PDB file of C-alpha atoms in Angstrom:
ATOM      1  CA  ASN A   1      98.826  96.144  65.571  1.00  0.00           C
ATOM      2  CA  TRP A   2     102.777  95.994  65.425  1.00  0.00           C
ATOM      3  CA  MET A   3     103.476  97.957  68.623  1.00  0.00           C
ATOM      4  CA  PHE A   4     100.860  95.875  70.563  1.00  0.00           C
ATOM      5  CA  PRO A   5     100.255  92.194  68.782  1.00  0.00           C
ATOM      6  CA  ALA A   6      99.298  91.208  72.358  1.00  0.00           C
ATOM      7  CA  GLY A   7      96.861  94.445  72.085  1.00  0.00           C
ATOM      8  CA  ILE A   8      97.179  97.591  73.971  1.00  0.00           C
ATOM      9  CA  GLY A   9      98.041  97.386  77.448  1.00  0.00           C
ATOM     10  CA  ASN A  10      98.338  93.599  77.475  1.00  0.00           C
ATOM     11  CA  GLN A  11     101.893  93.145  76.919  1.00  0.00           C
ATOM     12  CA  ASN A  12     101.761  91.721  80.650  1.00  0.00           C
ATOM     13  CA  ASP A  13      98.262  89.480  80.122  1.00  0.00           C
ATOM     14  CA  GLN A  14      96.737  92.068  82.501  1.00  0.00           C
ATOM     15  CA  LEU A  15      93.859  93.322  80.157  1.00  0.00           C
ATOM     16  CA  GLY A  16      90.739  92.049  81.278  1.00  0.00           C
ATOM     17  CA  ARG A  17      91.610  90.101  84.661  1.00  0.00           C
ATOM     18  CA  ASN A  18      90.317  90.899  88.217  1.00  0.00           C
ATOM     19  CA  LEU A  19      86.790  91.205  86.628  1.00  0.00           C
ATOM     20  CA  GLN A  20      84.276  92.205  89.843  1.00  0.00           C
ATOM     21  CA  SER A  21      81.369  93.656  90.780  1.00  0.00           C
ATOM     22  CA  HIS A  22      78.865  93.668  93.234  1.00  0.00           C
ATOM     23  CA  PHE A  23      76.503  91.105  94.642  1.00  0.00           C
ATOM     24  CA  TYR A  24      73.427  92.750  95.046  1.00  0.00           C
ATOM     25  CA  ILE A  25      71.442  90.062  98.072  1.00  0.00           C
ATOM     26  CA  GLY A  26      68.538  90.400  99.915  1.00  0.00           C
ATOM     27  CA  SER A  27      66.509  89.292 102.774  1.00  0.00           C
ATOM     28  CA  TYR A  28      63.129  89.578 103.122  1.00  0.00           C
ATOM     29  CA  GLY A  29      60.487  90.365 106.411  1.00  0.00           C
ATOM     30  CA  LEU A  30      56.495  89.936 106.419  1.00  0.00           C
ATOM     31  CA  PHE A  31      55.146  92.355 109.132  1.00  0.00           C
ATOM     32  CA  ASP A  32      51.700  92.134 110.050  1.00  0.00           C
ATOM     33  CA  ARG A  33      51.208  95.821 109.185  1.00  0.00           C
ATOM     34  CA  ASP A  34      51.759  97.822 106.161  1.00  0.00           C
ATOM     35  CA  VAL A  35      55.496  98.792 105.896  1.00  0.00           C
ATOM     36  CA  LEU A  36      56.532 100.203 102.524  1.00  0.00           C
ATOM     37  CA  ALA A  37      56.391 104.443 102.570  1.00  0.00           C
ATOM     38  CA  TYR A  38      56.893 104.708  99.032  1.00  0.00           C
ATOM     39  CA  GLU A  39      58.665 108.005  99.929  1.00  0.00           C
ATOM     40  CA  GLY A  40      60.652 108.194  96.884  1.00  0.00           C
ATOM     41  CA  PRO A  41      62.030 106.080  94.459  1.00  0.00           C
ATOM     42  CA  GLY A  42      65.329 105.581  95.642  1.00  0.00           C
ATOM     43  CA  ALA A  43      66.409 103.771  99.224  1.00  0.00           C
ATOM     44  CA  THR A  44      65.422 105.770 102.041  1.00  0.00           C
ATOM     45  CA  LEU A  45      68.108 104.276 105.081  1.00  0.00           C
ATOM     46  CA  ALA A  46      71.553 103.058 104.595  1.00  0.00           C
ATOM     47  CA  ILE A  47      73.652 100.971 106.993  1.00  0.00           C
ATOM     48  CA  SER A  48      77.513 101.132 106.901  1.00  0.00           C
ATOM     49  CA  ASP A  49      78.432  99.035 110.034  1.00  0.00           C
ATOM     50  CA  PHE A  50      79.120  95.900 108.273  1.00  0.00           C
ATOM     51  CA  ASN A  51      81.138  97.462 104.964  1.00  0.00           C
ATOM     52  CA  HIS A  52      84.635  96.375 106.654  1.00  0.00           C
ATOM     53  CA  LEU A  53      85.205  93.934 109.871  1.00  0.00           C
ATOM     54  CA  PRO A  54      88.483  93.401 109.533  1.00  0.00           C
ATOM     55  CA  ARG A  55      88.740  91.352 112.913  1.00  0.00           C
ATOM     56  CA  GLU A  56      86.261  88.990 111.722  1.00  0.00           C
ATOM     57  CA  GLY A  57      87.521  88.878 108.352  1.00  0.00           C
ATOM     58  CA  ILE A  58      84.835  90.236 106.285  1.00  0.00           C
ATOM     59  CA  ILE A  59      84.614  92.773 103.540  1.00  0.00           C
ATOM     60  CA  GLY A  60      80.944  93.491 103.398  1.00  0.00           C
ATOM     61  CA  GLY A  61      78.825  96.190 102.046  1.00  0.00           C
ATOM     62  CA  VAL A  62      76.531  98.902 102.631  1.00  0.00           C
ATOM     63  CA  ILE A  63      73.383  97.476 103.300  1.00  0.00           C
ATOM     64  CA  CYS A  64      69.974 100.064 102.020  1.00  0.00           C
ATOM     65  CA  THR A  65      66.291  99.516 101.947  1.00  0.00           C
ATOM     66  CA  GLU A  66      64.677  98.666  98.304  1.00  0.00           C
ATOM     67  CA  PHE A  67      64.114 101.064  95.669  1.00  0.00           C
ATOM     68  CA  TYR A  68      60.524 101.597  94.869  1.00  0.00           C
ATOM     69  CA  ILE A  69      58.705  98.536  94.048  1.00  0.00           C
ATOM     70  CA  LEU A  70      55.746  98.735  91.790  1.00  0.00           C
ATOM     71  CA  PRO A  71      53.131  96.000  92.487  1.00  0.00           C
ATOM     72  CA  TRP A  72      53.737  93.734  89.210  1.00  0.00           C
ATOM     73  CA  ALA A  73      57.365  93.748  90.394  1.00  0.00           C
ATOM     74  CA  SER A  74      56.828  92.385  94.276  1.00  0.00           C
ATOM     75  CA  SER A  75      54.226  89.765  93.004  1.00  0.00           C
ATOM     76  CA  ARG A  76      57.678  87.772  92.819  1.00  0.00           C
ATOM     77  CA  ARG A  77      58.599  88.618  96.598  1.00  0.00           C
ATOM     78  CA  ARG A  78      57.023  85.798  98.433  1.00  0.00           C
ATOM     79  CA  PRO A  79      57.752  83.884 101.578  1.00  0.00           C
ATOM     80  CA  PRO A  80      58.913  80.486 101.394  1.00  0.00           C
ATOM     81  CA  GLY A  81      56.087  77.663 100.738  1.00  0.00           C
ATOM     82  CA  ALA A  82      53.704  80.595  99.905  1.00  0.00           C
ATOM     83  CA  PRO A  83      51.463  79.839  96.753  1.00  0.00           C
ATOM     84  CA  ARG A  84      53.180  81.883  93.244  1.00  0.00           C
ATOM     85  CA  TRP A  85      50.103  81.345  91.484  1.00  0.00           C
ATOM     86  CA  GLY A  86      45.965  81.004  92.033  1.00  0.00           C
ATOM     87  CA  ALA A  87      43.748  82.712  94.184  1.00  0.00           C
ATOM     88  CA  GLU A  88      46.057  82.644  97.445  1.00  0.00           C
ATOM     89  CA  HIS A  89      48.547  84.379  95.050  1.00  0.00           C
ATOM     90  CA  LYS A  90      45.905  87.149  94.149  1.00  0.00           C
ATOM     91  CA  ARG A  91      44.668  87.190  97.486  1.00  0.00           C
ATOM     92  CA  PHE A  92      48.039  88.013  98.855  1.00  0.00           C
ATOM     93  CA  GLN A  93      49.033  90.546  96.199  1.00  0.00           C
ATOM     94  CA  ARG A  94      46.100  92.391  96.959  1.00  0.00           C
ATOM     95  CA  GLU A  95      45.923  92.494 100.860  1.00  0.00           C
ATOM     96  CA  ASP A  96      49.416  91.920 101.494  1.00  0.00           C
ATOM     97  CA  TYR A  97      52.427  92.982  99.411  1.00  0.00           C
ATOM     98  CA  LYS A  98      52.675  96.295 101.235  1.00  0.00           C
ATOM     99  CA  LYS A  99      53.758  94.051 104.353  1.00  0.00           C
ATOM    100  CA  ILE A 100      57.229  92.585 103.157  1.00  0.00           C
ATOM    101  CA  LYS A 101      60.676  94.927 103.580  1.00  0.00           C
ATOM    102  CA  GLU A 102      63.430  93.974 102.015  1.00  0.00           C
ATOM    103  CA  LEU A 103      67.064  94.920 102.645  1.00  0.00           C
ATOM    104  CA  LEU A 104      69.748  94.832 100.242  1.00  0.00           C
ATOM    105  CA  ALA A 105      73.109  94.757 100.428  1.00  0.00           C
ATOM    106  CA  CYS A 106      76.241  95.909  97.688  1.00  0.00           C
ATOM    107  CA  VAL A 107      78.534  93.238  99.169  1.00  0.00           C
ATOM    108  CA  GLN A 108      81.967  93.600  97.190  1.00  0.00           C
ATOM    109  CA  GLN A 109      83.226  91.286  95.013  1.00  0.00           C
ATOM    110  CA  ILE A 110      87.388  89.607  96.489  1.00  0.00           C
ATOM    111  CA  PRO A 111      89.240  90.681  93.141  1.00  0.00           C
ATOM    112  CA  SER A 112      91.189  88.043  91.629  1.00  0.00           C
ATOM    113  CA  ALA A 113      93.169  87.441  88.217  1.00  0.00           C
ATOM    114  CA  GLU A 114      91.233  84.012  87.401  1.00  0.00           C
ATOM    115  CA  CYS A 115      88.124  86.048  86.522  1.00  0.00           C
ATOM    116  CA  ARG A 116      88.263  88.016  83.087  1.00  0.00           C
ATOM    117  CA  ALA A 117      85.904  89.149  80.428  1.00  0.00           C
ATOM    118  CA  VAL A 118      87.577  87.763  76.909  1.00  0.00           C
ATOM    119  CA  PRO A 119      86.776  88.178  73.451  1.00  0.00           C
ATOM    120  CA  SER A 120      83.463  85.715  72.450  1.00  0.00           C
ATOM    121  CA  GLU A 121      83.208  84.192  68.777  1.00  0.00           C
ATOM    122  CA  SER A 122      79.544  85.751  69.182  1.00  0.00           C
ATOM    123  CA  ARG A 123      79.015  89.546  68.183  1.00  0.00           C
ATOM    124  CA  ASP A 124      76.172  92.152  67.955  1.00  0.00           C
ATOM    125  CA  LYS A 125      74.105  93.274  65.387  1.00  0.00           C
ATOM    126  CA  TYR A 126      76.877  95.898  64.452  1.00  0.00           C
ATOM    127  CA  ASN A 127      78.782  92.965  63.914  1.00  0.00           C
ATOM    128  CA  VAL A 128      81.317  93.991  66.655  1.00  0.00           C
ATOM    129  CA  PRO A 129      83.032  91.390  69.154  1.00  0.00           C
ATOM    130  CA  MET A 130      81.520  90.765  72.188  1.00  0.00           C
ATOM    131  CA  VAL A 131      83.023  89.485  75.677  1.00  0.00           C
ATOM    132  CA  ARG A 132      81.795  86.966  77.810  1.00  0.00           C
ATOM    133  CA  ALA A 133      82.910  86.180  81.711  1.00  0.00           C
ATOM    134  CA  VAL A 134      85.207  83.650  82.596  1.00  0.00           C
ATOM    135  CA  GLY A 135      86.665  82.112  86.448  1.00  0.00           C
ATOM    136  CA  GLN A 136      84.756  81.688  89.518  1.00  0.00           C
ATOM    137  CA  ALA A 137      84.796  84.320  92.303  1.00  0.00           C
ATOM    138  CA  ASP A 138      87.027  84.161  95.243  1.00  0.00           C
ATOM    139  CA  ALA A 139      84.895  81.412  97.804  1.00  0.00           C
ATOM    140  CA  ARG A 140      85.238  83.848 100.905  1.00  0.00           C
ATOM    141  CA  THR A 141      82.800  86.271  98.353  1.00  0.00           C
ATOM    142  CA  TRP A 142      80.227  84.053  99.030  1.00  0.00           C
ATOM    143  CA  ASP A 143      81.112  83.579 102.882  1.00  0.00           C
ATOM    144  CA  ASN A 144      80.937  87.708 103.397  1.00  0.00           C
ATOM    145  CA  ALA A 145      77.796  87.782 101.296  1.00  0.00           C
ATOM    146  CA  LYS A 146      76.273  84.886 103.925  1.00  0.00           C
ATOM    147  CA  PHE A 147      77.361  86.994 106.496  1.00  0.00           C
ATOM    148  CA  ILE A 148      75.549  90.196 105.483  1.00  0.00           C
ATOM    149  CA  SER A 149      72.699  88.485 104.859  1.00  0.00           C
ATOM    150  CA  GLY A 150      72.126  86.946 107.517  1.00  0.00           C
ATOM    151  CA  LYS A 151      72.579  90.819 109.816  1.00  0.00           C
ATOM    152  CA  MET A 152      69.780  91.547 107.130  1.00  0.00           C
ATOM    153  CA  ALA A 153      67.559  89.363 108.837  1.00  0.00           C
ATOM    154  CA  GLU A 154      68.320  89.871 112.011  1.00  0.00           C
ATOM    155  CA  ILE A 155      67.633  93.669 111.833  1.00  0.00           C
ATOM    156  CA  ILE A 156      64.609  93.113 109.876  1.00  0.00           C
ATOM    157  CA  LYS A 157      63.446  90.444 112.643  1.00  0.00           C
ATOM    158  CA  GLN A 158      64.153  92.958 115.423  1.00  0.00           C
ATOM    159  CA  ALA A 159      62.240  95.474 113.521  1.00  0.00           C
ATOM    160  CA  GLY A 160      59.146  93.072 114.446  1.00  0.00           C
ATOM    161  CA  ALA A 161      59.212  91.165 110.843  1.00  0.00           C
ATOM    162  CA  LYS A 162      56.630  87.689 112.007  1.00  0.00           C
ATOM    163  CA  THR A 163      58.604  85.844 108.837  1.00  0.00           C
ATOM    164  CA  VAL A 164      62.028  86.214 107.566  1.00  0.00           C
ATOM    165  CA  TRP A 165      64.158  84.849 105.051  1.00  0.00           C
ATOM    166  CA  GLN A 166      66.764  84.710 103.019  1.00  0.00           C
ATOM    167  CA  PRO A 167      67.168  83.923  99.448  1.00  0.00           C
ATOM    168  CA  ILE A 168      70.945  83.941  99.173  1.00  0.00           C
ATOM    169  CA  LEU A 169      70.762  80.598 101.164  1.00  0.00           C
ATOM    170  CA  ALA A 170      69.074  78.680  98.270  1.00  0.00           C
ATOM    171  CA  SER A 171      71.056  79.758  95.112  1.00  0.00           C
ATOM    172  CA  LYS A 172      74.879  79.613  95.814  1.00  0.00           C
ATOM    173  CA  GLN A 173      75.419  79.439  91.984  1.00  0.00           C
ATOM    174  CA  LYS A 174      73.692  83.102  91.710  1.00  0.00           C
ATOM    175  CA  TYR A 175      76.850  84.408  93.356  1.00  0.00           C
ATOM    176  CA  GLY A 176      79.623  82.527  92.000  1.00  0.00           C
ATOM    177  CA  GLY A 177      80.177  83.766  88.659  1.00  0.00           C
ATOM    178  CA  ALA A 178      82.919  86.321  87.959  1.00  0.00           C
ATOM    179  CA  GLY A 179      81.573  89.701  87.232  1.00  0.00           C
ATOM    180  CA  ASN A 180      77.625  88.822  87.512  1.00  0.00           C
ATOM    181  CA  GLY A 181      76.618  91.012  89.531  1.00  0.00           C
ATOM    182  CA  GLN A 182      76.168  94.682  89.160  1.00  0.00           C
ATOM    183  CA  HIS A 183      78.537  97.370  88.636  1.00  0.00           C
ATOM    184  CA  GLN A 184      81.462  95.398  87.183  1.00  0.00           C
ATOM    185  CA  ALA A 185      84.980  97.031  87.471  1.00  0.00           C
ATOM    186  CA  GLY A 186      88.509  96.049  87.631  1.00  0.00           C
ATOM    187  CA  THR A 187      89.452  95.095  84.046  1.00  0.00           C
ATOM    188  CA  CYS A 188      92.017  97.750  83.672  1.00  0.00           C
ATOM    189  CA  ARG A 189      93.615  97.267  87.280  1.00  0.00           C
ATOM    190  CA  MET A 190      95.256 100.294  88.149  1.00  0.00           C
ATOM    191  CA  GLY A 191      98.558 100.268  89.760  1.00  0.00           C
ATOM    192  CA  LYS A 192     102.751 100.874  90.224  1.00  0.00           C
ATOM    193  CA  ASP A 193     103.731  97.718  88.632  1.00  0.00           C
ATOM    194  CA  PRO A 194     103.204  96.949  84.935  1.00  0.00           C
ATOM    195  CA  LYS A 195     103.385  93.597  85.340  1.00  0.00           C
ATOM    196  CA  LYS A 196     100.535  93.360  87.475  1.00  0.00           C
ATOM    197  CA  SER A 197      98.308  95.829  86.168  1.00  0.00           C
ATOM    198  CA  VAL A 198      97.339  98.281  82.792  1.00  0.00           C
ATOM    199  CA  VAL A 199      97.197 101.594  83.618  1.00  0.00           C
ATOM    200  CA  ASP A 200      99.496 103.411  86.049  1.00  0.00           C
ATOM    201  CA  PRO A 201      98.611 105.614  89.266  1.00  0.00           C
ATOM    202  CA  ASN A 202      97.338 108.490  86.908  1.00  0.00           C
ATOM    203  CA  CYS A 203      95.137 105.967  84.878  1.00  0.00           C
ATOM    204  CA  LYS A 204      97.723 105.991  81.517  1.00  0.00           C
ATOM    205  CA  VAL A 205      97.697 102.621  79.811  1.00  0.00           C
ATOM    206  CA  TRP A 206     101.155 101.304  80.162  1.00  0.00           C
ATOM    207  CA  GLY A 207     103.493 101.368  76.972  1.00  0.00           C
ATOM    208  CA  THR A 208     101.723 103.949  75.946  1.00  0.00           C
ATOM    209  CA  ASP A 209     102.165 108.293  75.775  1.00  0.00           C
ATOM    210  CA  ASN A 210      98.382 109.308  76.337  1.00  0.00           C
ATOM    211  CA  LEU A 211      96.021 106.806  76.311  1.00  0.00           C
ATOM    212  CA  TYR A 212      93.915 107.609  79.490  1.00  0.00           C
ATOM    213  CA  ILE A 213      91.216 105.550  81.036  1.00  0.00           C
ATOM    214  CA  GLY A 214      88.811 106.952  83.055  1.00  0.00           C
ATOM    215  CA  ASP A 215      86.298 104.296  83.888  1.00  0.00           C
ATOM    216  CA  ALA A 216      85.538 101.765  87.229  1.00  0.00           C
ATOM    217  CA  SER A 217      87.644  99.205  85.117  1.00  0.00           C
ATOM    218  CA  VAL A 218      91.036 100.600  86.703  1.00  0.00           C
ATOM    219  CA  HIS A 219      89.624 100.411  90.168  1.00  0.00           C
ATOM    220  CA  VAL A 220      91.567  97.932  92.019  1.00  0.00           C
ATOM    221  CA  ASN A 221      88.195  97.088  94.023  1.00  0.00           C
ATOM    222  CA  ASN A 222      84.667  98.396  93.783  1.00  0.00           C
ATOM    223  CA  GLY A 223      84.496  98.930  97.580  1.00  0.00           C
ATOM    224  CA  GLY A 224      81.273  98.372  99.423  1.00  0.00           C
ATOM    225  CA  PHE A 225      79.025 101.009  98.130  1.00  0.00           C
ATOM    226  CA  ASN A 226      78.010 102.392  94.248  1.00  0.00           C
ATOM    227  CA  PRO A 227      81.397 103.459  92.712  1.00  0.00           C
ATOM    228  CA  VAL A 228      79.433 106.050  90.602  1.00  0.00           C
ATOM    229  CA  LEU A 229      81.024 108.656  92.816  1.00  0.00           C
ATOM    230  CA  THR A 230      84.500 106.905  92.910  1.00  0.00           C
ATOM    231  CA  ILE A 231      84.559 106.936  89.019  1.00  0.00           C
ATOM    232  CA  MET A 232      83.739 111.149  88.376  1.00  0.00           C
ATOM    233  CA  ALA A 233      86.257 111.620  91.364  1.00  0.00           C
ATOM    234  CA  LEU A 234      88.969 109.217  89.722  1.00  0.00           C
ATOM    235  CA  ALA A 235      88.266 110.848  85.979  1.00  0.00           C
ATOM    236  CA  TYR A 236      88.222 114.404  87.705  1.00  0.00           C
ATOM    237  CA  ARG A 237      91.944 113.699  89.105  1.00  0.00           C
ATOM    238  CA  THR A 238      92.911 112.358  85.941  1.00  0.00           C
ATOM    239  CA  GLY A 239      91.355 115.159  83.474  1.00  0.00           C
ATOM    240  CA  GLY A 240      93.630 117.505  85.891  1.00  0.00           C
ATOM    241  CA  HIS A 241      96.733 115.422  85.425  1.00  0.00           C
ATOM    242  CA  ILE A 242      96.323 115.245  81.569  1.00  0.00           C
ATOM    243  CA  VAL A 243      95.373 119.220  81.386  1.00  0.00           C
ATOM    244  CA  GLN A 244      98.360 119.675  83.935  1.00  0.00           C
ATOM    245  CA  LYS A 245     101.112 117.265  81.637  1.00  0.00           C
ATOM    246  CA  TYR A 246      99.922 118.871  78.394  1.00  0.00           C
ATOM    247  CA  SER A 247      99.716 122.354  79.157  1.00  0.00           C
ATOM    248  CA  LYS A 248     103.295 122.546  79.526  1.00  0.00           C
ATOM    249  CA  ALA A 249     104.036 120.713  76.466  1.00  0.00           C
TER     250      ALA A 249
END
């Protein structure tokens, strides 16, 4: 398009940058009794104590209990060194799978302009170009994830678990990529300066008159919680602005 040679909203090379997500990390505990209550499909406990700890320089996230885990899915959750096949694996699955309790943390990924969603050479079944993620998460995100993992392990231990383990400590690479967690956001960053953002404070794309964005891509930061309510609130705010602006036209 002659009006937008670099793409709509990309006149300052900001479109697709600041790709971020939530790194969902877990810590586990094996108890000497059944601890799974199966009282609902979602989390039944949440702790916000470690979402923001500015004195420690930690940007963490909410800690929750895991969702309802079906027996077949629980077969991958084993203490370190436990057999994952054979007779002992089957015995554990029959007798002990309800004795494992997991805590999950919704850890914020620190935004970085180098983390980016870019067009891919691949196409989907409709021949639409796909996207791929490039860049590495800020190293501090890994430090934050380790910190939260340790806190969850402490909580599980204090609750009486006889064995506690933290899978994150064996898999840094899993948490190092750009936007490879859940709740991808940030690629159409909101801001007051068009040189550093894609949309203005009302979520209108810079350089356009009537193009607005109402999803998580405008988030400057995802925060330490599931962003769905923030998305809804921001979309409602943007919709109100559109109504107010064009009802006067």
